[in-house]
Tab-separated table of C-alpha atoms in Angstrom:
chain	number	residue	atom	x	y	z
M	215	MET	CA	-0.004	0.009	0.019
M	216	SER	CA	3.070	2.277	0.344
M	217	ASN	CA	6.808	2.036	-0.174
M	218	SER	CA	8.673	-1.051	1.040
M	219	LYS	CA	9.590	0.546	4.369
M	220	ASN	CA	5.965	0.998	5.423
M	221	ILE	CA	3.757	-1.842	6.559
M	222	PHE	CA	0.015	-1.187	6.401
M	223	ASN	CA	-2.240	-3.156	8.749
M	224	LYS	CA	-5.907	-3.317	9.716
M	225	THR	CA	-7.171	-4.870	12.930
M	226	VAL	CA	-10.477	-4.863	14.778
M	227	MET	CA	-10.406	-3.926	18.478
M	228	PRO	CA	-13.196	-5.110	20.784
M	229	VAL	CA	-14.243	-2.342	23.163
M	230	GLY	CA	-17.308	-3.821	24.904
M	231	GLU	CA	-20.362	-6.079	24.738
M	232	MET	CA	-24.060	-5.426	24.374
M	233	ALA	CA	-26.807	-7.085	26.387
M	234	SER	CA	-27.313	-9.639	23.602
M	235	GLY	CA	-23.653	-10.627	23.765
M	236	ALA	CA	-22.821	-8.926	20.502
M	237	LYS	CA	-19.375	-7.401	20.630
M	238	LEU	CA	-18.708	-3.703	20.142
M	239	THR	CA	-15.650	-3.215	17.922
M	240	VAL	CA	-13.759	-0.415	16.247
M	241	PRO	CA	-11.413	-0.655	13.213
M	242	VAL	CA	-7.768	0.236	13.749
M	243	TYR	CA	-5.565	1.131	10.765
M	244	SER	CA	-1.828	1.563	11.080
M	245	TYR	CA	1.344	2.244	9.214
M	246	LYS	CA	4.421	0.764	10.838
M	247	THR	CA	7.748	1.986	9.582
M	248	ASP	CA	10.883	-0.181	9.775
M	249	GLY	CA	13.548	1.667	11.726
M	250	PHE	CA	11.274	4.709	12.125
M	251	VAL	CA	12.953	7.949	13.070
M	252	GLY	CA	9.998	10.347	13.164
M	253	PRO	CA	7.418	10.919	15.889
M	254	SER	CA	4.541	8.444	16.204
M	255	VAL	CA	0.974	9.590	15.666
M	256	TYR	CA	-2.481	8.588	16.880
M	257	ILE	CA	-5.628	9.947	15.190
M	258	GLN	CA	-9.205	9.060	16.163
M	259	ALA	CA	-12.637	10.234	15.054
M	260	ASN	CA	-16.310	10.010	16.021
M	261	MET	CA	-16.066	9.750	19.790
M	262	HIS	CA	-19.328	11.740	19.773
M	263	GLY	CA	-21.946	9.990	17.649
M	264	ALA	CA	-23.089	12.888	15.428
M	265	GLU	CA	-19.545	14.091	14.713
M	266	VAL	CA	-18.945	12.062	11.580
M	267	GLN	CA	-16.741	14.235	9.334
M	268	GLY	CA	-13.619	12.871	11.031
M	269	ASN	CA	-14.300	9.431	9.541
M	270	ALA	CA	-14.160	10.946	6.047
M	271	VAL	CA	-10.945	12.736	6.945
M	272	ILE	CA	-9.369	9.433	8.112
M	273	PHE	CA	-10.424	7.859	4.822
M	274	GLN	CA	-8.697	10.666	2.903
M	275	LEU	CA	-5.614	10.446	5.114
M	276	LEU	CA	-5.316	6.707	4.386
M	277	GLU	CA	-5.601	7.442	0.663
M	278	LEU	CA	-2.971	10.200	0.756
M	279	LEU	CA	-0.576	8.298	2.965
M	280	LYS	CA	-0.270	5.599	0.274
M	281	ASP	CA	1.970	8.028	-1.647
M	282	CYS	CA	3.898	9.495	1.303
M	283	ASN	CA	7.355	8.710	2.606
M	284	ILE	CA	6.345	7.883	6.159
M	285	LYS	CA	9.036	8.284	8.817
M	286	GLY	CA	7.035	7.530	11.967
M	287	ASN	CA	4.351	5.040	12.996
M	288	ILE	CA	0.757	6.237	12.395
M	289	THR	CA	-2.392	4.756	13.922
M	290	LEU	CA	-5.869	5.848	12.800
M	291	VAL	CA	-9.188	4.893	14.425
M	292	PRO	CA	-12.520	5.889	12.815
M	293	TYR	CA	-15.859	5.079	14.509
M	294	ALA	CA	-14.050	5.309	17.861
M	295	ASN	CA	-17.294	5.024	19.859
M	296	PRO	CA	-19.700	2.443	18.389
M	297	VAL	CA	-22.330	3.097	21.072
M	298	ALA	CA	-22.519	6.813	20.254
M	299	CYS	CA	-22.400	6.192	16.459
M	300	ASN	CA	-25.575	4.104	16.724
M	301	HIS	CA	-27.450	6.210	19.296
M	302	LYS	CA	-30.256	7.489	17.027
M	303	ASN	CA	-33.543	9.192	17.813
M	304	GLY	CA	-35.478	9.450	14.580
M	305	GLU	CA	-33.239	11.175	12.074
M	306	TYR	CA	-30.866	12.598	14.707
M	307	THR	CA	-27.779	11.106	16.297
M	308	LEU	CA	-27.759	11.785	20.065
M	309	GLY	CA	-24.377	10.284	20.911
M	310	ARG	CA	-22.751	13.152	22.852
M	311	PHE	CA	-23.466	11.770	26.327
M	312	ASP	CA	-23.470	8.258	27.677
M	313	PRO	CA	-27.248	7.522	27.855
M	314	ILE	CA	-26.815	5.473	31.029
M	315	THR	CA	-24.600	7.780	33.122
M	316	GLY	CA	-25.203	11.123	31.426
M	317	VAL	CA	-21.449	11.780	31.217
M	318	ASN	CA	-19.898	13.382	28.118
M	319	TRP	CA	-18.194	10.573	26.137
M	320	ASN	CA	-15.118	12.834	25.825
M	321	ARG	CA	-14.693	13.352	29.582
M	322	MET	CA	-13.954	9.748	30.678
M	323	TYR	CA	-10.219	9.477	30.051
M	324	HIS	CA	-7.779	8.853	32.888
M	325	PHE	CA	-4.907	10.793	34.426
M	326	ASP	CA	-3.768	10.498	38.043
M	327	GLU	CA	-1.494	13.425	38.902
M	328	SER	CA	-0.281	11.723	42.084
M	329	VAL	CA	2.004	9.362	40.109
M	330	ILE	CA	4.148	12.253	38.774
M	331	ALA	CA	6.218	13.273	41.800
M	332	PRO	CA	7.240	9.718	42.804
M	333	PHE	CA	8.299	9.013	39.223
M	334	ALA	CA	10.427	12.154	39.065
M	335	ASP	CA	12.059	11.215	42.395
M	336	LYS	CA	12.870	7.713	41.161
M	337	PHE	CA	14.247	8.751	37.767
M	338	ILE	CA	15.802	12.119	38.650
M	339	ASP	CA	19.192	11.126	37.198
M	340	ALA	CA	17.967	8.905	34.341
M	341	THR	CA	18.805	9.664	30.742
M	342	ASP	CA	16.266	11.398	28.548
M	343	GLY	CA	15.591	8.155	26.660
M	344	ASP	CA	15.068	6.145	29.857
M	345	ILE	CA	12.694	8.763	31.254
M	346	GLN	CA	10.605	8.724	28.078
M	347	GLN	CA	10.474	4.933	27.933
M	348	GLN	CA	9.733	4.448	31.629
M	349	PHE	CA	7.099	7.179	31.797
M	350	LYS	CA	5.300	5.919	28.712
M	351	GLN	CA	5.235	2.478	30.298
M	352	LEU	CA	3.860	3.966	33.517
M	353	MET	CA	1.006	5.617	31.609
M	354	LEU	CA	0.235	2.322	29.858
M	355	ASN	CA	0.384	0.434	33.160
M	356	GLU	CA	-2.110	2.907	34.673
M	357	ILE	CA	-4.587	2.191	31.880
M	358	GLU	CA	-3.948	-1.572	32.043
M	359	GLN	CA	-4.696	-1.467	35.783
M	360	LYS	CA	-7.989	0.305	35.102
M	361	LEU	CA	-8.998	-2.151	32.361
M	362	GLU	CA	-7.891	-5.462	33.843
M	363	HIS	CA	-7.639	-5.112	37.594
M	364	ASN	CA	-10.597	-2.997	38.680
M	365	ILE	CA	-12.675	-5.321	40.904
M	366	PHE	CA	-15.717	-3.032	40.749
M	367	GLY	CA	-15.680	-2.892	36.988
M	368	LEU	CA	-16.056	0.011	34.514
M	369	THR	CA	-18.858	1.830	32.803
M	370	THR	CA	-19.327	1.281	29.076
M	371	GLY	CA	-17.861	4.701	28.381
M	372	GLN	CA	-14.815	4.188	30.568
M	373	ARG	CA	-14.030	0.868	28.940
M	374	ILE	CA	-14.202	2.425	25.471
M	375	ALA	CA	-12.199	5.492	26.498
M	376	TYR	CA	-9.422	3.562	28.237
M	377	GLN	CA	-8.884	1.225	25.307
M	378	LEU	CA	-8.569	4.200	22.961
M	379	GLN	CA	-6.271	5.922	25.450
M	380	ARG	CA	-4.048	2.840	25.557
M	381	LEU	CA	-3.414	3.352	21.832
M	382	ALA	CA	-2.960	7.103	22.217
M	383	HIS	CA	-0.365	6.765	24.997
M	384	GLN	CA	1.876	4.925	22.593
M	385	ALA	CA	2.081	8.012	20.335
M	386	ASP	CA	3.949	11.303	20.497
M	387	LEU	CA	1.312	13.310	18.626
M	388	VAL	CA	-2.428	12.852	19.177
M	389	LEU	CA	-5.265	14.291	17.077
M	390	ASP	CA	-8.852	13.808	18.251
M	391	LEU	CA	-11.228	14.701	15.413
M	392	HIS	CA	-14.569	16.280	16.354
M	393	THR	CA	-17.178	18.714	14.988
M	394	GLY	CA	-19.537	21.306	16.485
M	395	PRO	CA	-23.330	21.595	16.047
M	396	ILE	CA	-23.316	24.223	13.251
M	397	SER	CA	-19.724	25.277	13.315
M	398	SER	CA	-16.628	26.732	11.724
M	399	LYS	CA	-13.372	24.795	11.790
M	400	HIS	CA	-11.394	25.404	14.960
M	401	LEU	CA	-8.576	23.869	16.948
M	402	TYR	CA	-8.111	23.249	20.664
M	403	CYS	CA	-4.363	23.718	21.197
M	404	PRO	CA	-2.292	23.479	24.367
M	405	GLU	CA	-0.812	26.845	25.245
M	406	TYR	CA	2.732	25.460	25.091
M	407	ALA	CA	2.134	24.121	21.523
M	408	GLN	CA	0.914	27.391	20.052
M	409	ALA	CA	3.654	27.395	17.429
M	410	SER	CA	2.167	24.256	15.860
M	411	ALA	CA	-1.327	25.742	15.378
M	412	SER	CA	-0.245	27.684	12.265
M	413	TYR	CA	0.631	24.446	10.485
M	414	PHE	CA	-3.006	23.292	10.393
M	415	ASP	CA	-5.325	24.747	7.756
M	416	ILE	CA	-7.716	25.872	10.457
M	417	PRO	CA	-8.536	29.564	10.899
M	418	HIS	CA	-9.536	29.574	14.587
M	419	THR	CA	-7.476	28.368	17.565
M	420	ILE	CA	-8.525	28.071	21.224
M	421	LEU	CA	-5.446	28.029	23.468
M	422	ILE	CA	-6.204	25.740	26.392
M	423	PRO	CA	-4.338	25.653	29.724
M	424	ASN	CA	-2.092	22.731	30.494
M	425	ASP	CA	-4.642	21.197	32.863
M	426	PHE	CA	-6.613	17.942	32.874
M	427	ASP	CA	-10.420	17.995	32.605
M	428	GLY	CA	-11.103	14.528	31.266
M	429	ALA	CA	-10.735	14.973	27.456
M	430	MET	CA	-8.504	12.888	25.191
M	431	ASP	CA	-6.137	15.743	24.254
M	432	GLU	CA	-5.600	16.642	27.907
M	433	ALA	CA	-5.183	13.023	28.930
M	434	THR	CA	-2.272	12.606	26.543
M	435	PHE	CA	-0.383	15.907	26.820
M	436	CYS	CA	-1.000	16.795	30.483
M	437	PRO	CA	1.010	13.910	31.981
M	438	TRP	CA	4.115	14.971	30.053
M	439	TRP	CA	3.621	18.640	30.957
M	440	TYR	CA	3.185	17.832	34.643
M	441	LEU	CA	6.264	15.615	34.460
M	442	GLN	CA	8.287	18.500	33.074
M	443	GLN	CA	7.078	20.698	35.900
M	444	ALA	CA	8.071	18.101	38.495
M	445	TYR	CA	11.583	17.838	37.081
M	446	GLU	CA	11.978	21.615	36.888
M	447	ALA	CA	10.984	21.866	40.552
M	448	LYS	CA	13.908	19.533	41.265
M	449	GLY	CA	16.327	21.622	39.185
M	450	ARG	CA	16.328	19.576	35.997
M	451	THR	CA	15.037	21.538	33.022
M	452	PHE	CA	13.787	20.537	29.583
M	453	GLU	CA	12.461	22.570	26.718
M	454	MET	CA	8.918	21.595	25.836
M	455	GLY	CA	8.705	20.309	22.278
M	456	GLN	CA	12.233	18.948	22.273
M	457	GLY	CA	13.965	15.882	23.641
M	458	ILE	CA	11.713	13.678	25.718
M	459	PHE	CA	8.879	16.167	25.698
M	460	ASN	CA	8.107	16.150	21.974
M	461	LYS	CA	4.451	15.485	22.880
M	462	GLU	CA	1.512	17.390	21.451
M	463	SER	CA	-2.224	16.710	21.440
M	464	PHE	CA	-5.049	18.603	19.763
M	465	THR	CA	-8.809	18.474	19.427
M	466	VAL	CA	-9.519	19.248	15.784
M	467	GLU	CA	-13.039	20.596	15.158
M	468	LEU	CA	-13.884	19.963	11.485
M	469	GLY	CA	-17.058	21.959	11.053
M	470	SER	CA	-20.669	20.848	11.591
M	471	GLN	CA	-22.085	17.561	12.851
M	472	GLU	CA	-24.428	15.060	11.157
M	473	GLN	CA	-22.836	15.378	7.715
M	474	ILE	CA	-19.758	14.442	5.743
M	475	ASP	CA	-18.195	16.100	2.720
M	476	LEU	CA	-15.474	14.016	1.107
M	477	ASP	CA	-14.092	16.929	-0.877
M	478	VAL	CA	-13.760	19.080	2.238
M	479	ALA	CA	-12.337	16.043	4.028
M	480	HIS	CA	-9.616	15.862	1.376
M	481	GLN	CA	-8.645	19.440	2.169
M	482	ASP	CA	-8.774	18.722	5.912
M	483	ALA	CA	-6.515	15.701	5.408
M	484	MET	CA	-3.990	17.789	3.513
M	485	GLY	CA	-3.971	20.267	6.387
M	486	ILE	CA	-3.223	17.503	8.834
M	487	LEU	CA	-0.437	16.220	6.597
M	488	SER	CA	1.003	19.739	6.609
M	489	TYR	CA	1.265	19.481	10.389
M	490	LEU	CA	2.733	15.970	10.163
M	491	GLN	CA	5.289	17.229	7.641
M	492	TYR	CA	6.255	20.041	10.008
M	493	LYS	CA	6.696	17.529	12.852
M	494	GLY	CA	8.833	15.150	10.768
M	495	VAL	CA	6.299	12.279	10.649
M	496	ILE	CA	6.305	12.298	6.848
M	497	ASP	CA	8.791	13.476	4.273
M	498	ALA	CA	6.425	15.221	1.838
M	499	PRO	CA	7.458	18.859	1.357
M	500	ASN	CA	4.492	19.473	-0.934
M	501	TYR	CA	2.236	19.561	2.140
M	502	GLN	CA	2.520	23.087	3.429
M	503	PRO	CA	0.033	25.209	5.409
M	504	GLN	CA	-2.215	27.542	3.443
M	505	GLU	CA	-1.884	31.279	3.797
M	506	MET	CA	-4.816	32.558	5.791
M	507	THR	CA	-5.637	34.931	8.627
M	508	ARG	CA	-5.677	32.793	11.775
M	509	TYR	CA	-7.377	34.053	14.908
M	510	ALA	CA	-6.908	32.777	18.418
M	511	CYS	CA	-8.208	33.281	21.904
M	512	TYR	CA	-7.566	31.754	25.317
M	513	LEU	CA	-10.037	29.235	26.639
M	514	LYS	CA	-11.139	31.659	29.398
M	515	ASP	CA	-12.231	34.067	26.662
M	516	TYR	CA	-14.148	31.496	24.602
M	517	LYS	CA	-17.673	32.352	25.695
M	518	ALA	CA	-21.097	30.803	25.320
M	519	LEU	CA	-24.036	33.139	24.662
M	520	TYR	CA	-27.321	31.856	26.048
M	521	SER	CA	-30.734	32.813	24.718
M	522	PRO	CA	-32.449	35.511	26.806
M	523	MET	CA	-35.848	34.072	25.857
M	524	GLY	CA	-37.564	31.204	24.157
M	525	GLY	CA	-38.527	31.439	20.517
M	526	MET	CA	-37.467	30.764	16.914
M	527	VAL	CA	-33.930	31.951	16.103
M	528	ASP	CA	-32.640	33.449	12.885
M	529	TYR	CA	-28.838	33.111	13.199
M	530	LEU	CA	-27.330	36.195	11.561
M	531	ALA	CA	-23.621	36.328	12.408
M	532	ASN	CA	-21.138	34.735	10.004
M	533	PHE	CA	-18.457	32.424	11.370
M	534	GLY	CA	-14.921	33.677	11.384
M	535	GLU	CA	-15.799	37.279	10.653
M	536	PRO	CA	-15.170	39.748	13.481
M	537	LEU	CA	-18.504	41.215	14.590
M	538	ALA	CA	-18.505	44.818	15.829
M	539	ALA	CA	-19.972	45.767	19.177
M	540	GLY	CA	-23.741	46.178	18.998
M	541	GLU	CA	-24.092	44.257	15.717
M	542	PRO	CA	-26.702	41.490	16.083
M	543	LEU	CA	-25.691	37.846	16.253
M	544	ALA	CA	-29.296	36.662	15.960
M	545	ARG	CA	-32.923	37.685	16.009
M	546	ILE	CA	-35.589	35.769	17.854
M	547	LEU	CA	-39.094	35.446	16.439
M	548	ARG	CA	-41.930	35.450	18.999
M	549	MET	CA	-45.180	34.979	17.061
M	550	ASP	CA	-47.129	34.966	20.363
M	551	ASN	CA	-46.318	38.676	20.654
M	552	TYR	CA	-47.574	39.580	17.172
M	553	GLY	CA	-50.385	42.185	17.216
M	554	ASP	CA	-49.913	43.171	20.870
M	555	GLY	CA	-46.171	43.280	21.315
M	556	ASP	CA	-42.788	43.069	19.584
M	557	PRO	CA	-42.429	39.831	17.621
M	558	LEU	CA	-38.714	40.339	16.827
M	559	HIS	CA	-35.917	40.600	19.399
M	560	TYR	CA	-32.267	41.172	18.429
M	561	VAL	CA	-29.391	39.666	20.365
M	562	ALA	CA	-26.117	41.631	20.423
M	563	LEU	CA	-23.062	42.112	22.627
M	564	ASP	CA	-21.379	45.293	23.813
M	565	HIS	CA	-17.902	44.381	22.558
M	566	PRO	CA	-16.427	42.826	19.376
M	567	VAL	CA	-16.576	39.044	19.079
M	568	LEU	CA	-15.669	36.357	16.599
M	569	PRO	CA	-18.518	33.825	16.155
M	570	ILE	CA	-17.359	30.207	16.021
M	571	LEU	CA	-20.479	28.021	16.220
M	572	HIS	CA	-24.161	28.100	16.967
M	573	PHE	CA	-26.947	25.790	18.140
M	574	ALA	CA	-28.220	23.334	15.538
M	575	SER	CA	-31.895	24.123	15.847
M	576	ALA	CA	-33.897	27.320	15.248
M	577	SER	CA	-36.230	26.348	18.081
M	578	VAL	CA	-34.772	27.324	21.480
M	579	ASN	CA	-35.821	27.571	25.088
M	580	GLN	CA	-34.768	30.416	27.309
M	581	GLY	CA	-31.226	29.582	28.404
M	582	THR	CA	-30.325	27.524	25.309
M	583	GLU	CA	-26.715	28.067	24.145
M	584	LEU	CA	-27.109	30.173	21.014
M	585	TYR	CA	-23.502	30.881	20.029
M	586	LYS	CA	-19.949	30.285	21.093
M	587	VAL	CA	-17.683	33.206	20.336
M	588	PHE	CA	-14.092	34.373	20.786
M	589	SER	CA	-14.679	37.242	23.239
M	590	LYS	CA	-11.100	38.495	23.156
M	591	PHE	CA	-9.243	37.457	20.054
M	592	PHE	CA	-5.993	38.177	18.270
M	593	GLU	CA	-4.218	37.150	15.112
M	594	LEU	CA	-2.151	34.016	15.423
M	595	ASN	CA	1.170	34.595	13.723
M	596	ALA	CA	3.201	31.845	12.088
M	597	GLU	CA	6.358	30.664	13.798
């Protein structure tokens, strides 16, 4: 499927069982490179059921990788959550939350900060290579303990998440492909990895703190960040992004849910390959980031706007275009007020914002999340 150095493989990974005994499985595609010298990569899609565009992007990546000189191992997992993929209600896919526990499927990954300090104490004088090898094994052992030695068992969501995380912990670079409801493309990027954001063909970047809140990206970069902090507290310093800490993880938001577009997916895949070229995973200089204006904001300034009333919403603001203070994002139709009141209500903010996504339905209750916006934004300059 590629040059003689690259070995392509497909396996099927069981991740659970249904009440009937039928097994839940996900496909796992990989390129293994003999004597690889580049970073290893893990890419997954469709952890949330309605967020399907990532599967099309993985298809296009597999097609494009056939013709690439691959320098590092690459693992790709579409349909990562078979329960969510199949959680339908009429024509809609509801798979954002575990229907049994109510927990967001993307908030079930594991990281125990308490293992960091003892590890740093034990390996304070170890070589960079030994630290990387031993710490990766510790992360894998933590997941193995959760999967195989938990006497009280696991929820369906935890079992799926931990098996995906076991694959992700074996990689240096992790991409978790998602979408919004009705959304522009945007990227969740660790603050320390800001330089990498300009190598994706994505116009909007949310810079997230180096803290763990249960998501896949955090579960795979936070342990290494916390490890660096522990070593620095003991007087041993490393530069993030080099040496043993060449670890980056991103949540890549590919647009809107409940639809795929294979042509757009081809462009998305080329953008991902631009990042992989930059990181030395592939040797394909033709993959370069597009020239575009890229905007960013910090997570604390990524704000949700909630509807001040119930009604039918006409979403007015265009994604990715700065909206001046006082300009309306939406207007709400209240036919019950027609003839004896004001049937139209405009929703605006008192400062400039950059709209990123909005609710999927025109029918909203008071308190429904209408938009998410960059409240304080700035241009993201290339490295």
